Structures are given as C-alpha cells and as structure tokens.
Coordinates of C-alpha atoms in Angstrom, one line a residue:
F280 CA 84.7 110.7 114.2
R281 CA 86.0 109.6 110.8
L282 CA 84.6 107.2 108.3
R283 CA 86.3 106.2 105.0
S284 CA 85.6 103.6 102.4
L285 CA 87.5 102.9 99.1
N286 CA 86.1 100.4 96.6
T287 CA 88.4 99.5 93.6
I288 CA 88.0 97.4 90.5
G289 CA 90.6 96.5 87.9
S290 CA 92.1 94.1 85.4
F291 CA 91.7 90.4 85.8
N292 CA 88.4 90.8 87.7
Y293 CA 90.2 92.6 90.5
Y294 CA 88.0 94.0 93.4
A295 CA 89.1 95.5 96.6
N296 CA 87.4 97.2 99.5
F297 CA 89.2 99.1 102.3
S298 CA 86.9 100.6 105.0
E299 CA 87.9 102.2 108.2
I300 CA 86.2 104.0 111.1
G301 CA 87.7 105.8 114.1
G302 CA 87.1 108.5 116.7
T303 CA 86.9 109.3 120.3
I304 CA 84.2 109.3 123.0
G305 CA 85.6 111.2 126.0
E306 CA 88.7 109.3 127.1
L307 CA 87.9 106.3 124.9
G308 CA 89.5 106.1 121.4
Y309 CA 88.5 103.6 118.8
Y310 CA 89.7 102.6 115.4
G311 CA 89.0 99.7 113.1
Y312 CA 89.3 98.6 109.5
Y313 CA 88.3 95.9 107.1
N314 CA 90.2 95.0 103.9
H315 CA 89.2 92.6 101.2
R316 CA 91.0 91.9 97.9
Q317 CA 90.3 89.3 95.3
T318 CA 91.3 88.6 91.7
D319 CA 91.4 85.9 89.1
G320 CA 95.1 86.7 88.5
F321 CA 97.0 87.4 85.3
R322 CA 98.3 83.9 84.6
A323 CA 96.5 81.4 82.4
A324 CA 95.1 79.5 85.5
N325 CA 95.6 79.1 89.2
S326 CA 96.8 82.6 90.0
Q327 CA 93.7 83.7 91.9
F328 CA 93.7 85.0 95.4
N329 CA 91.2 86.0 98.1
L330 CA 92.2 88.0 101.1
N331 CA 90.3 89.3 104.2
A332 CA 91.8 91.3 107.0
W333 CA 90.3 93.0 110.1
S334 CA 91.8 95.1 112.8
G335 CA 90.4 96.9 115.8
T336 CA 91.9 99.1 118.4
L337 CA 90.6 100.6 121.7
S338 CA 92.6 103.2 123.6
W339 CA 92.0 104.8 127.0
G340 CA 93.7 107.8 128.5
Q341 CA 94.8 109.7 125.4
Q342 CA 94.7 113.0 127.2
T343 CA 96.5 111.7 130.4
T344 CA 100.0 110.7 131.2
A345 CA 99.0 107.0 131.1
R346 CA 97.5 105.3 128.0
T347 CA 96.4 101.8 127.4
Y348 CA 95.7 100.1 124.0
L349 CA 93.9 96.8 123.1
I350 CA 94.6 95.7 119.5
V351 CA 93.0 92.7 117.8
D352 CA 94.1 91.6 114.3
A353 CA 92.8 88.9 112.0
Y354 CA 94.1 88.0 108.5
D355 CA 93.2 85.2 106.1
E356 CA 94.4 84.6 102.6
T357 CA 94.2 81.8 100.0
H358 CA 96.0 81.9 96.7
G359 CA 96.9 79.6 93.8
E360 CA 100.5 79.0 92.9
P361 CA 100.7 78.7 89.1
G362 CA 104.4 77.7 89.0
G363 CA 107.1 79.0 86.7
V364 CA 107.9 79.0 83.0
T365 CA 111.2 78.3 81.3
L366 CA 113.3 79.4 78.3
A367 CA 113.8 75.8 77.4
T368 CA 111.7 74.0 74.8
G369 CA 110.5 70.4 74.5
P370 CA 107.8 68.1 75.8
G371 CA 106.0 69.3 78.9
T372 CA 107.7 72.7 79.0
V373 CA 105.8 76.0 79.5
N374 CA 107.9 78.3 77.4
W375 CA 108.4 82.0 78.2
N376 CA 108.6 83.1 74.6
T377 CA 105.5 81.3 73.4
D378 CA 103.4 81.1 76.6
T379 CA 104.7 83.9 78.8
Y380 CA 101.8 83.8 81.3
G381 CA 101.2 80.1 81.1
T382 CA 100.7 77.8 84.1
S383 CA 102.8 74.8 85.0
R384 CA 101.1 74.0 88.3
F385 CA 97.3 73.7 88.2
Y386 CA 96.7 72.3 91.7
D387 CA 99.2 74.1 93.9
N388 CA 97.7 76.4 96.5
M389 CA 98.5 78.0 99.9
R390 CA 96.6 79.5 102.8
I391 CA 98.0 82.0 105.3
S392 CA 96.0 82.9 108.5
R393 CA 97.0 85.1 111.4
Y394 CA 95.1 86.1 114.5
A395 CA 96.7 88.3 117.2
V396 CA 95.8 90.1 120.4
Q397 CA 98.1 92.6 122.1
L398 CA 97.8 94.8 125.1
I399 CA 100.0 98.0 125.4
H400 CA 100.4 100.3 128.3
E401 CA 102.4 103.6 128.1
N402 CA 103.2 105.9 130.9
D403 CA 104.9 109.3 131.0
L404 CA 106.4 108.9 134.5
S405 CA 107.8 112.4 134.4
D406 CA 108.8 115.0 131.8
T407 CA 112.1 113.1 131.3
T408 CA 110.9 109.4 131.7
F409 CA 108.7 107.3 129.5
F410 CA 107.8 103.6 130.1
S411 CA 105.9 101.2 128.0
V412 CA 105.1 97.5 128.2
R413 CA 103.5 95.2 125.6
A414 CA 102.2 91.7 125.9
W415 CA 100.8 89.7 123.0
W416 CA 99.4 86.4 121.8
N417 CA 99.7 85.4 118.1
Y418 CA 98.5 82.4 116.1
Y419 CA 99.9 81.8 112.6
L420 CA 98.9 79.1 110.1
R421 CA 100.9 78.2 106.9
Y422 CA 99.2 75.5 104.8
S423 CA 100.3 74.4 101.4
A424 CA 99.3 71.7 99.0
R425 CA 101.6 71.1 96.0
Q426 CA 101.6 68.5 93.2
N427 CA 104.6 66.2 93.0
G428 CA 106.6 65.4 89.8
G429 CA 107.1 68.8 88.3
G430 CA 110.4 70.4 87.1
F431 CA 111.7 73.8 86.3
G432 CA 109.0 75.4 84.1
T433 CA 107.7 71.9 83.2
L434 CA 104.4 70.2 83.8
P435 CA 104.3 67.4 86.4
T436 CA 104.7 64.0 84.8
G437 CA 105.0 60.3 85.8
K438 CA 103.6 58.4 88.8
K439 CA 104.5 61.1 91.3
A440 CA 102.3 63.6 89.4
Q441 CA 99.3 61.6 90.7
T442 CA 100.1 62.7 94.3
N443 CA 100.8 65.9 96.1
Q444 CA 102.8 67.1 99.1
I445 CA 100.6 68.7 101.9
Q446 CA 102.4 70.8 104.5
N447 CA 100.7 72.2 107.6
Q448 CA 102.6 74.5 110.0
Q449 CA 101.1 76.2 113.0
F450 CA 102.8 78.8 115.3
Y451 CA 101.5 79.8 118.7
T452 CA 103.4 82.7 120.2
F453 CA 103.2 84.5 123.5
G454 CA 105.4 87.5 124.1
F455 CA 106.3 90.3 126.6
E456 CA 108.3 93.5 126.1
P457 CA 108.9 96.3 128.5
R458 CA 110.9 99.5 127.5
I459 CA 112.0 102.6 129.2
R460 CA 113.4 105.9 127.9
Q461 CA 115.2 108.4 130.1
D462 CA 116.5 111.9 129.3
W463 CA 119.4 113.0 131.5
E464 CA 121.8 115.9 131.7
W465 CA 125.6 115.9 131.4
L466 CA 128.0 118.7 130.5
G467 CA 125.2 121.1 129.7
N468 CA 123.6 118.8 127.1
T469 CA 120.5 116.5 127.2
H470 CA 121.2 112.8 126.5
T471 CA 118.7 110.0 126.1
F472 CA 118.9 106.4 127.3
T473 CA 116.7 103.7 126.0
G474 CA 116.6 100.1 127.3
G475 CA 114.4 97.1 127.6
M476 CA 114.0 93.3 127.2
L477 CA 112.0 91.0 125.0
L478 CA 110.8 87.5 125.9
F479 CA 108.7 85.2 123.7
N480 CA 107.9 81.5 123.3
T481 CA 106.7 79.9 120.1
W482 CA 105.3 76.3 119.9
S483 CA 105.0 75.1 116.4
P484 CA 103.6 71.7 115.3
R485 CA 104.3 70.6 111.7
T486 CA 102.7 67.8 109.7
D487 CA 103.8 66.7 106.2
Q488 CA 101.4 64.4 104.3
V489 CA 101.3 62.8 100.8
G490 CA 97.9 63.1 99.1
S491 CA 96.6 60.4 96.7
T492 CA 95.5 62.9 94.1
P493 CA 97.1 66.1 92.7
G494 CA 94.4 68.2 94.4
A495 CA 94.1 66.3 97.7
T496 CA 93.7 68.4 100.9
T497 CA 94.6 65.5 103.3
G498 CA 96.7 62.4 102.9
V499 CA 99.0 59.9 104.6
T500 CA 101.3 61.5 107.3
E501 CA 105.0 60.9 106.5
N502 CA 106.5 63.5 108.9
Q503 CA 105.2 65.0 112.1
S504 CA 107.2 67.0 114.6
N505 CA 106.7 69.4 117.5
R506 CA 109.0 72.4 117.4
Q507 CA 109.6 75.0 120.1
N508 CA 111.8 78.0 120.7
W509 CA 112.3 80.4 123.6
Y510 CA 113.8 83.8 122.8
Y511 CA 115.1 86.3 125.3
S512 CA 117.0 89.5 124.7
V513 CA 118.1 92.6 126.6
F514 CA 119.0 95.8 124.8
A515 CA 120.2 99.3 125.6
E516 CA 121.4 102.4 123.7
N517 CA 122.2 105.9 124.6
R518 CA 122.2 109.0 122.4
F519 CA 124.9 111.4 123.5
A520 CA 124.4 114.9 122.1
F521 CA 127.2 117.5 122.2
G522 CA 126.0 120.5 120.3
Q523 CA 126.1 119.8 116.6
F524 CA 127.5 116.3 117.1
S525 CA 125.6 113.2 118.4
I526 CA 126.7 109.6 118.8
V527 CA 124.6 106.5 119.7
P528 CA 126.3 103.3 120.9
A529 CA 123.9 100.3 121.2
V530 CA 124.1 96.7 122.4
R531 CA 121.7 93.8 122.3
L532 CA 122.3 90.4 123.9
E533 CA 120.2 87.7 122.4
S534 CA 119.5 84.1 123.5
I535 CA 117.6 81.5 121.5
W536 CA 116.7 78.0 122.7
Q537 CA 115.3 75.8 119.9
S538 CA 114.1 72.2 120.1
V539 CA 112.6 69.7 117.6
D540 CA 110.9 66.5 118.6
E541 CA 109.9 64.1 115.8
T542 CA 106.9 61.9 116.4
I543 CA 106.7 60.5 112.8
N544 CA 109.3 60.1 110.1
T545 CA 108.5 57.2 107.9
A546 CA 111.8 57.6 105.9
R547 CA 113.9 57.3 109.0
T548 CA 111.8 54.4 110.3
K549 CA 112.3 52.4 107.1
L550 CA 116.1 52.9 107.3
G551 CA 116.1 51.8 111.0
Q552 CA 117.2 55.3 112.1
P553 CA 115.9 56.7 115.4
L554 CA 113.5 59.7 115.4
V555 CA 115.2 63.0 116.2
D556 CA 114.8 64.8 119.5
E557 CA 117.3 67.7 119.5
S558 CA 117.8 71.0 121.2
N559 CA 120.3 73.8 120.6
Y560 CA 121.1 77.1 122.2
A561 CA 122.7 80.2 120.8
F562 CA 123.9 83.3 122.5
V563 CA 124.5 86.3 120.2
P564 CA 125.8 89.7 121.3
L565 CA 125.1 92.4 118.8
F566 CA 126.6 95.9 118.7
G567 CA 126.0 99.1 116.8
L568 CA 127.3 102.6 116.6
G569 CA 125.7 105.6 114.9
A570 CA 127.0 109.2 114.6
Q571 CA 125.7 112.4 113.1
Y572 CA 127.3 115.9 112.7
D573 CA 125.1 118.9 111.7
I574 CA 127.2 120.9 109.3
T575 CA 124.3 123.3 109.1
P576 CA 120.8 123.1 110.7
K577 CA 119.6 121.4 107.5
V578 CA 122.7 119.5 106.2
N579 CA 124.4 116.8 108.2
A580 CA 126.9 114.0 107.8
Y581 CA 126.2 110.6 109.3
A582 CA 127.9 107.2 109.8
N583 CA 126.6 103.9 111.1
V584 CA 128.0 100.4 111.8
S585 CA 125.7 97.7 113.1
Q586 CA 125.5 93.9 113.4
A587 CA 122.6 91.6 112.5
Y588 CA 122.3 87.9 112.4
R589 CA 120.2 85.1 111.0
P590 CA 119.5 82.2 113.4
V591 CA 119.5 78.6 112.4
V592 CA 115.9 77.6 111.3
F593 CA 114.2 74.3 112.2
S594 CA 114.5 72.7 108.7
Q595 CA 118.3 73.3 108.8
A596 CA 118.9 72.2 112.4
V597 CA 116.8 69.0 112.0
P598 CA 116.1 68.2 108.3
N599 CA 113.3 65.7 107.6
N600 CA 115.2 63.9 104.9
P601 CA 117.5 61.1 106.2
N602 CA 119.9 61.7 103.3
V603 CA 120.5 65.3 104.6
I604 CA 123.3 65.5 107.2
V605 CA 124.1 68.4 109.5
D606 CA 127.9 68.8 109.8
G607 CA 128.2 69.5 113.6
P608 CA 126.3 72.2 115.5
L609 CA 125.3 75.1 113.2
S610 CA 126.1 78.6 114.2
P611 CA 124.1 81.7 113.4
S612 CA 125.0 83.7 110.3
F613 CA 126.3 87.3 111.0
V614 CA 125.9 90.5 109.0
W615 CA 128.0 93.6 109.4
N616 CA 126.5 96.8 107.9
Y617 CA 128.6 99.9 107.3
E618 CA 127.4 103.2 106.0
V619 CA 128.7 106.8 105.7
G620 CA 127.0 109.7 104.0
L621 CA 125.8 113.3 103.7
R622 CA 122.1 114.4 103.5
G623 CA 120.3 117.6 103.6
A624 CA 117.3 119.8 102.8
P625 CA 119.0 123.2 102.5
R626 CA 116.0 124.8 100.7
P627 CA 112.2 124.0 100.8
W628 CA 112.4 122.8 97.2
I629 CA 115.3 120.3 97.4
T630 CA 116.2 117.2 99.4
W631 CA 119.2 115.0 98.8
D632 CA 121.1 112.1 100.3
T633 CA 124.4 110.4 99.2
S634 CA 126.1 107.5 101.0
L635 CA 128.6 104.7 100.6
F636 CA 127.8 101.3 102.1
L637 CA 129.3 97.8 102.7
I638 CA 127.4 94.6 103.7
D639 CA 129.6 91.7 105.0
F640 CA 127.5 88.5 105.4
Q641 CA 129.6 85.9 107.2
N642 CA 129.2 82.3 108.3
Q643 CA 126.3 81.6 105.9
I644 CA 124.7 78.2 106.0
A645 CA 125.1 76.3 102.8
E646 CA 124.2 72.9 101.3
N647 CA 126.8 70.7 99.6
S648 CA 125.7 67.5 97.8
T649 CA 128.0 64.6 97.1
G650 CA 127.1 61.0 96.3
G651 CA 123.4 61.3 97.0
T652 CA 124.0 62.9 100.4
T653 CA 123.5 66.6 101.2
I654 CA 125.6 68.2 103.9
I655 CA 124.4 71.3 105.7
E656 CA 127.3 73.4 107.1
N657 CA 128.5 76.9 107.9
G658 CA 131.2 78.6 105.8
G659 CA 129.8 80.9 103.1
R660 CA 130.7 84.6 103.1
S661 CA 129.6 87.4 100.7
V662 CA 130.5 91.1 100.6
T663 CA 128.4 93.7 98.8
Y664 CA 129.5 97.3 98.6
G665 CA 128.3 100.4 96.7
W666 CA 126.9 103.9 96.6
D667 CA 123.4 105.2 97.1
G668 CA 122.2 108.6 95.9
M669 CA 118.9 110.4 96.0
V670 CA 117.7 113.9 95.0
Q671 CA 114.2 115.3 95.1
L672 CA 113.4 118.6 93.5
D673 CA 110.2 120.7 93.5
V674 CA 110.4 122.2 90.0
V675 CA 107.7 124.9 90.6
G676 CA 109.1 125.7 94.0
L677 CA 112.5 126.3 92.5
A678 CA 111.0 128.6 90.0
D679 CA 109.2 130.4 92.8
A680 CA 112.5 130.9 94.6
F681 CA 113.9 132.8 91.6
R682 CA 110.7 134.9 91.2
A683 CA 110.2 138.1 93.0
T684 CA 106.9 137.6 94.8
Q685 CA 105.2 140.8 95.8
E686 CA 103.3 141.1 99.0
G687 CA 99.9 139.6 98.7
H688 CA 100.7 137.9 95.5
A689 CA 100.4 134.1 95.5
G690 CA 103.4 132.0 94.5
W691 CA 103.3 129.7 91.5
V692 CA 103.0 126.6 93.8
D693 CA 99.8 128.0 95.3
T694 CA 98.5 128.8 91.9
Y695 CA 99.7 126.0 89.7
G696 CA 100.6 123.3 92.2
S697 CA 103.9 121.5 92.9
L698 CA 105.8 119.3 90.5
L699 CA 108.1 117.0 92.5
A700 CA 110.8 115.3 90.4
Y701 CA 113.0 112.6 92.1
T702 CA 115.6 110.0 91.3
G703 CA 117.4 107.4 93.3
L704 CA 120.4 105.5 92.2
T705 CA 122.2 102.5 93.7
L706 CA 125.5 101.3 92.2
Q707 CA 126.8 98.1 93.8
E708 CA 129.0 95.1 93.5
G709 CA 128.4 91.8 95.3
R710 CA 130.6 88.7 95.5
Y711 CA 131.0 85.5 97.5
I712 CA 134.6 85.5 98.9
Q713 CA 134.3 82.2 100.8
G714 CA 132.4 78.9 100.5
Q715 CA 131.0 76.8 97.7
F716 CA 129.8 79.9 95.7
E717 CA 133.2 81.8 95.8
G718 CA 133.4 84.2 93.0
K719 CA 129.7 84.2 92.3
S720 CA 127.2 87.1 92.8
P721 CA 124.7 86.8 95.6
R722 CA 121.1 86.3 94.4
Y723 CA 119.1 89.3 93.5
T724 CA 122.1 91.7 93.5
P725 CA 122.0 93.8 90.3
N726 CA 124.9 96.1 89.6
Y727 CA 122.5 99.1 89.5
L728 CA 119.0 100.1 90.5
V729 CA 117.4 103.4 89.4
R730 CA 114.1 104.7 90.6
A731 CA 112.8 108.0 89.1
G732 CA 109.6 109.8 88.5
G733 CA 107.5 112.9 88.8
L734 CA 104.6 113.7 91.2
Y735 CA 102.2 116.6 90.6
N736 CA 99.9 118.0 93.3
W737 CA 97.5 120.8 92.9
R738 CA 96.1 121.9 96.2
D739 CA 95.6 118.3 97.3
K740 CA 92.7 118.2 94.8
I741 CA 94.5 116.7 91.9
K742 CA 97.5 114.3 92.3
L743 CA 99.3 112.7 89.4
G744 CA 102.3 110.4 89.5
L745 CA 104.6 108.8 86.9
T746 CA 107.2 106.5 88.4
S747 CA 109.7 104.1 87.0
T748 CA 112.2 101.4 88.0
F749 CA 115.3 100.4 86.0
N750 CA 116.8 97.2 87.4
G751 CA 120.2 95.7 86.2
A752 CA 120.7 92.1 85.4
S753 CA 121.1 89.6 88.3
Y754 CA 120.7 85.9 89.2
G755 CA 117.9 84.3 91.2
S756 CA 120.3 81.7 92.7
D757 CA 123.6 81.9 94.5
N758 CA 125.2 79.4 92.2
N759 CA 124.5 81.8 89.2
A760 CA 123.0 79.0 87.1
Q761 CA 122.1 80.2 83.6
E762 CA 118.5 79.2 84.0
Y763 CA 118.3 81.6 87.0
Y764 CA 119.6 84.6 85.0
I765 CA 117.3 87.7 85.2
P766 CA 117.9 90.2 82.4
F767 CA 117.8 94.0 82.8
Y768 CA 114.2 95.3 82.9
N769 CA 112.4 98.6 83.4
V770 CA 108.8 99.3 84.3
W771 CA 106.6 102.5 84.5
D772 CA 103.5 103.1 86.6
F773 CA 100.9 105.9 86.4
T774 CA 98.7 106.9 89.3
F775 CA 96.1 109.6 89.9
E776 CA 93.8 110.9 92.6
V777 CA 91.1 113.5 92.0
N778 CA 88.9 115.1 94.6
V779 CA 85.5 115.5 92.9
Y780 CA 83.2 116.7 95.7
E781 CA 84.1 118.8 98.7
E782 CA 86.9 116.5 100.0
I783 CA 84.2 113.9 100.6
V784 CA 84.3 111.9 97.2
S785 CA 87.5 111.1 95.4
V786 CA 88.4 109.0 92.4
I787 CA 91.7 107.0 92.7
G788 CA 93.3 104.9 90.0
G789 CA 96.3 104.0 87.9
I790 CA 98.0 101.9 85.3
N791 CA 100.7 99.5 86.3
N792 CA 103.4 98.5 83.7
L793 CA 102.2 101.4 81.6
F794 CA 104.2 100.4 78.5
D795 CA 103.3 96.7 78.8
N796 CA 106.9 95.5 79.2
R797 CA 107.4 91.7 79.3
Y798 CA 109.8 91.0 82.1
Y799 CA 110.5 89.0 85.3
S800 CA 112.2 89.8 88.5
R801 CA 111.9 86.5 90.4
I802 CA 112.9 82.9 89.7
T803 CA 112.1 79.9 92.0
N804 CA 112.7 76.2 91.8
T805 CA 109.5 75.9 89.8
G806 CA 110.8 78.3 87.1
I807 CA 110.6 81.9 86.0
D808 CA 107.9 83.9 87.8
P809 CA 106.6 86.3 85.1
A810 CA 105.7 89.9 86.2
A811 CA 102.2 91.2 85.4
P812 CA 101.4 92.7 82.0
R813 CA 99.9 96.2 81.8
N814 CA 96.9 96.4 84.1
W815 CA 94.6 99.1 85.4
Y816 CA 92.6 99.9 88.5
V817 CA 90.1 102.6 89.5
G818 CA 88.2 103.2 92.7
V819 CA 85.9 105.6 94.4
Q820 CA 86.7 106.8 98.0
I821 CA 84.1 108.4 100.3
E822 CA 85.3 110.1 103.5
F823 CA 83.4 111.8 106.3

C-alpha cells in the first residue's frame, strides 16, 4: 500500500495538489491519482487556468502469466487566452517594451475535456511468446470562444469587436490494437519479431457560431459539419542479433479514410455554392531501419533511418471559407529521419552521446493567396541537418575514481553525495529548398540549443538542481516575417527537494527564470507570447 500527497503554492496565486494511492490485495492491484492546478496567471488579465484530472487503474493476475488492466481517465481544463503583444507602437497596440505582460484579448477562453476507458490484456503464452490486446473508447472536447476584430498585438476594434467566434469540436473514438512478440533462434543467436495491427474510428461533429457580444458562450450557427475517419494499420519489425551487431528492419502500412459532410455553411449558401460532402483515402507505406554495434560492452555505435508522415487534416481537405480552394487531391506530407552516432557509459561517473542527423520534410501542404483567393496545395520541402552532443559527469564520482579507497572506508559519494554536471548541445541548419518559402528557415529552428546544469544529491535526502537553456534566434513563422523574429534568450531554473522527516515528509520547491530574464519563445497570429517572469513555488509532500 502506498499513499502520497503533494500540495504546492507559488507565484500568481498558484495552487496545486497531486495525490495518489496504490497497492495490492491478493491478485488485485489498484492505483489512482487526482491532480488539481490553478493560477491567476502572470499576464495583466485573462491568463488564469483551472485544471482537474483523475485516473484509476485496476489490475488482475500480476503474479500469473495472464494480466488484465482496466484504466479510466478524466481530464478537464479551462484557461484564458490573453493574446499577444507587439514591438510596434501606435493606437490600440500592447507594446512589449512598455507593457511586456499586458493583455490584448480580454474575453478569449478555451476548454479542453477528455474522458477515456481502456481495457488491456497481456499474456505470456510461453517463455518466448508474449501477446497483448488493447481496446479503448475516448471522448475529447475542444471548445473556444474568441473575440473578433483583433490584430497582431493590438486590441480588437471596430464593429467586429462586438462579436466573437465560438468553435465547438467533439471527437468520439473507438479503437482496438493487438500485438505479439516472438523470440526465435537462428544461427546460434536469439532474434525477436514484433507485429500487430491498429484499428480505430473517430466521429467528430464541429459547430462554428458567431456570438453577439465579445464574451458570448453561444451564438448564431454559421458552419456545421460531421467529420469521420477510419484508420487501419499493420506493422512488423524484427531485431536480428549477431553477437555485437544488431539490425532492426521495420515496416508499417497505414490506411486512412476521411470524410466531411457539411450541414450548414452560410457563406457557401449566400454565394449559391453547394454544401460539401467529400471523402478521401490515403494509403501510406512506412519503412525504417536501425542498427547498433557494440564496440565494447558499454560503448556502441548506432544508425537509424525512418519514415514518418503527416496526413491531411479536415480543415485542409474541406475548408469552411468559400474563398479557399483546394488544388486537387492533397497528399500526405512525408518526413525522412536519418541519424548516426556513438554513445557510451564506459565508467560509472560518465555518460556521453554524439550524433549527426538530417530531417527531410517533403510534400508539405502550403497556402498561397492571390487576388483574394487562397489556394491550398502540396509542394513545400525543407531540410534540417546538424549535430547533437551530450555529456554527463559525476564530479564526486570522478574524484572517487582517482582516490585510493581502503577497505571499509566509504567513498566520497557516500559521504558527501553526488554532483552531476551535464551539458547538451545541438548545432543545426534548416532551410526550405522547394515551395513558396524557398530559402527561408523553418519556424522554431534555431541554429543552436544548449542545455546545461548541475544536480546535487546527498543520500536522496537533499536534492538541488540548477539548470539552464540557451536558445539561438529563430522565427515563429515559415515566411520569416520580421514581426515573427525571436531573439536569442537564456533562462535558468533552481529546484530543491529536502526530506525533513523519516522519508515521510519532504519539502519541494524552486524558482523558475531565476535571473528574471525578459524573453519570449513563441509567436502566434495574435502577437508575441511573453514567457513568465521570475516565479517561485514550494510544496509539502507526505508519503506512506
């Protein structure tokens, strides 16, 4: 039996509770948690949020060859959307330099809800065969209400500002997924085959309304549609192991059927255009290959090449706006990922990894606007390549390694604790090589990213952390518009955890943005989204 509860308070009237309970009664296992978080937010107004989440799991047969799990999840969140700020000045602007944490949207809000049930059965059919099957039902709600008439970092004005846009999307999903894993012998080595299939159906009604006030919760329906997709895939991979060398070929065959049936579209009706009732189908084969060679038991070389894709989404396949035209059947976008590297942990006090990578994103879907008409089409392609490196060093452990420790004499780690220093560096270059953004840098692709810090741990009773992120300049849009430019920034965070009573009571806390840097890492169509200023949190954890 285990019971744990953590209650935390912090800046901007932050409060959080995370409580969990778990244990076993004979063959029955149980686990559940409740999580609540709320805050007023750090913006001048409308950045509050309130979140509640629950989860419960029952398991049966933990000590047998067949195990069954029932999992129930619930999640509900509401939050304000304060909009963005701008570097521009003038009437109606919320300026970054004079009002960094100002609000440009006082009525916008969103609600996210999710309820899910899944049933999982696992069976060790033999010492070499494992089978599992999972079935689930999921309900997801995405509701938003946003004031009309606003601009980039500017307050809504004009007649439109007296109305709002209300969007309600619901997703009902049923799914089923069996898998099997089989070990088999060949040429004196043990190899492993894994295969399965995945089938799910999502039915998704969507309603768009216009409210008669900036804060309306219901309004006049302008668009309504029923959307549905069926998804089916089969997949298989096999790990071939030949001594120090292993190779894993994999294949996944995906099929997606999507349909959109409009029941209301006032803009099309006014123009005399028929409502849309369309379906499309895409078959996508995906392949991957991974390999590893153990140079020593604790140092190995690896290489991977794999495919991924992004299917056409509902709003691209059938846009609500009659002035948006889809140029022929849209095809999925493909991504090829390549990586080759070396990694190792040759000593207990050091771990390292270094690799080269390339990401080739092909057949991207883009929007081109001419003469008041927007055309959606395939054609964009970007390539991003670079180097990743990471090293993690236990400074006290290294000192211990150079110290002659006599029998019965504790090492410095046991006496003084461990001090883990780490750094991770990414150097990269990204460019569009085809399409309307040719020569531009893909959004959120800085030339470098550094993460570094130190973590101190004394016998799991005192834990301290000082971590940092250094992020190079980038753009928040693919067209690299100047108003979407994100300058270099760095931010430091401090955390601590202290056990104060017999591993039952602990105090946990920290300071985010320790040096109170003023920066932003995200820009949307409403403007610059400022990051939080320095803020603190502290909590008490009780565990039995």
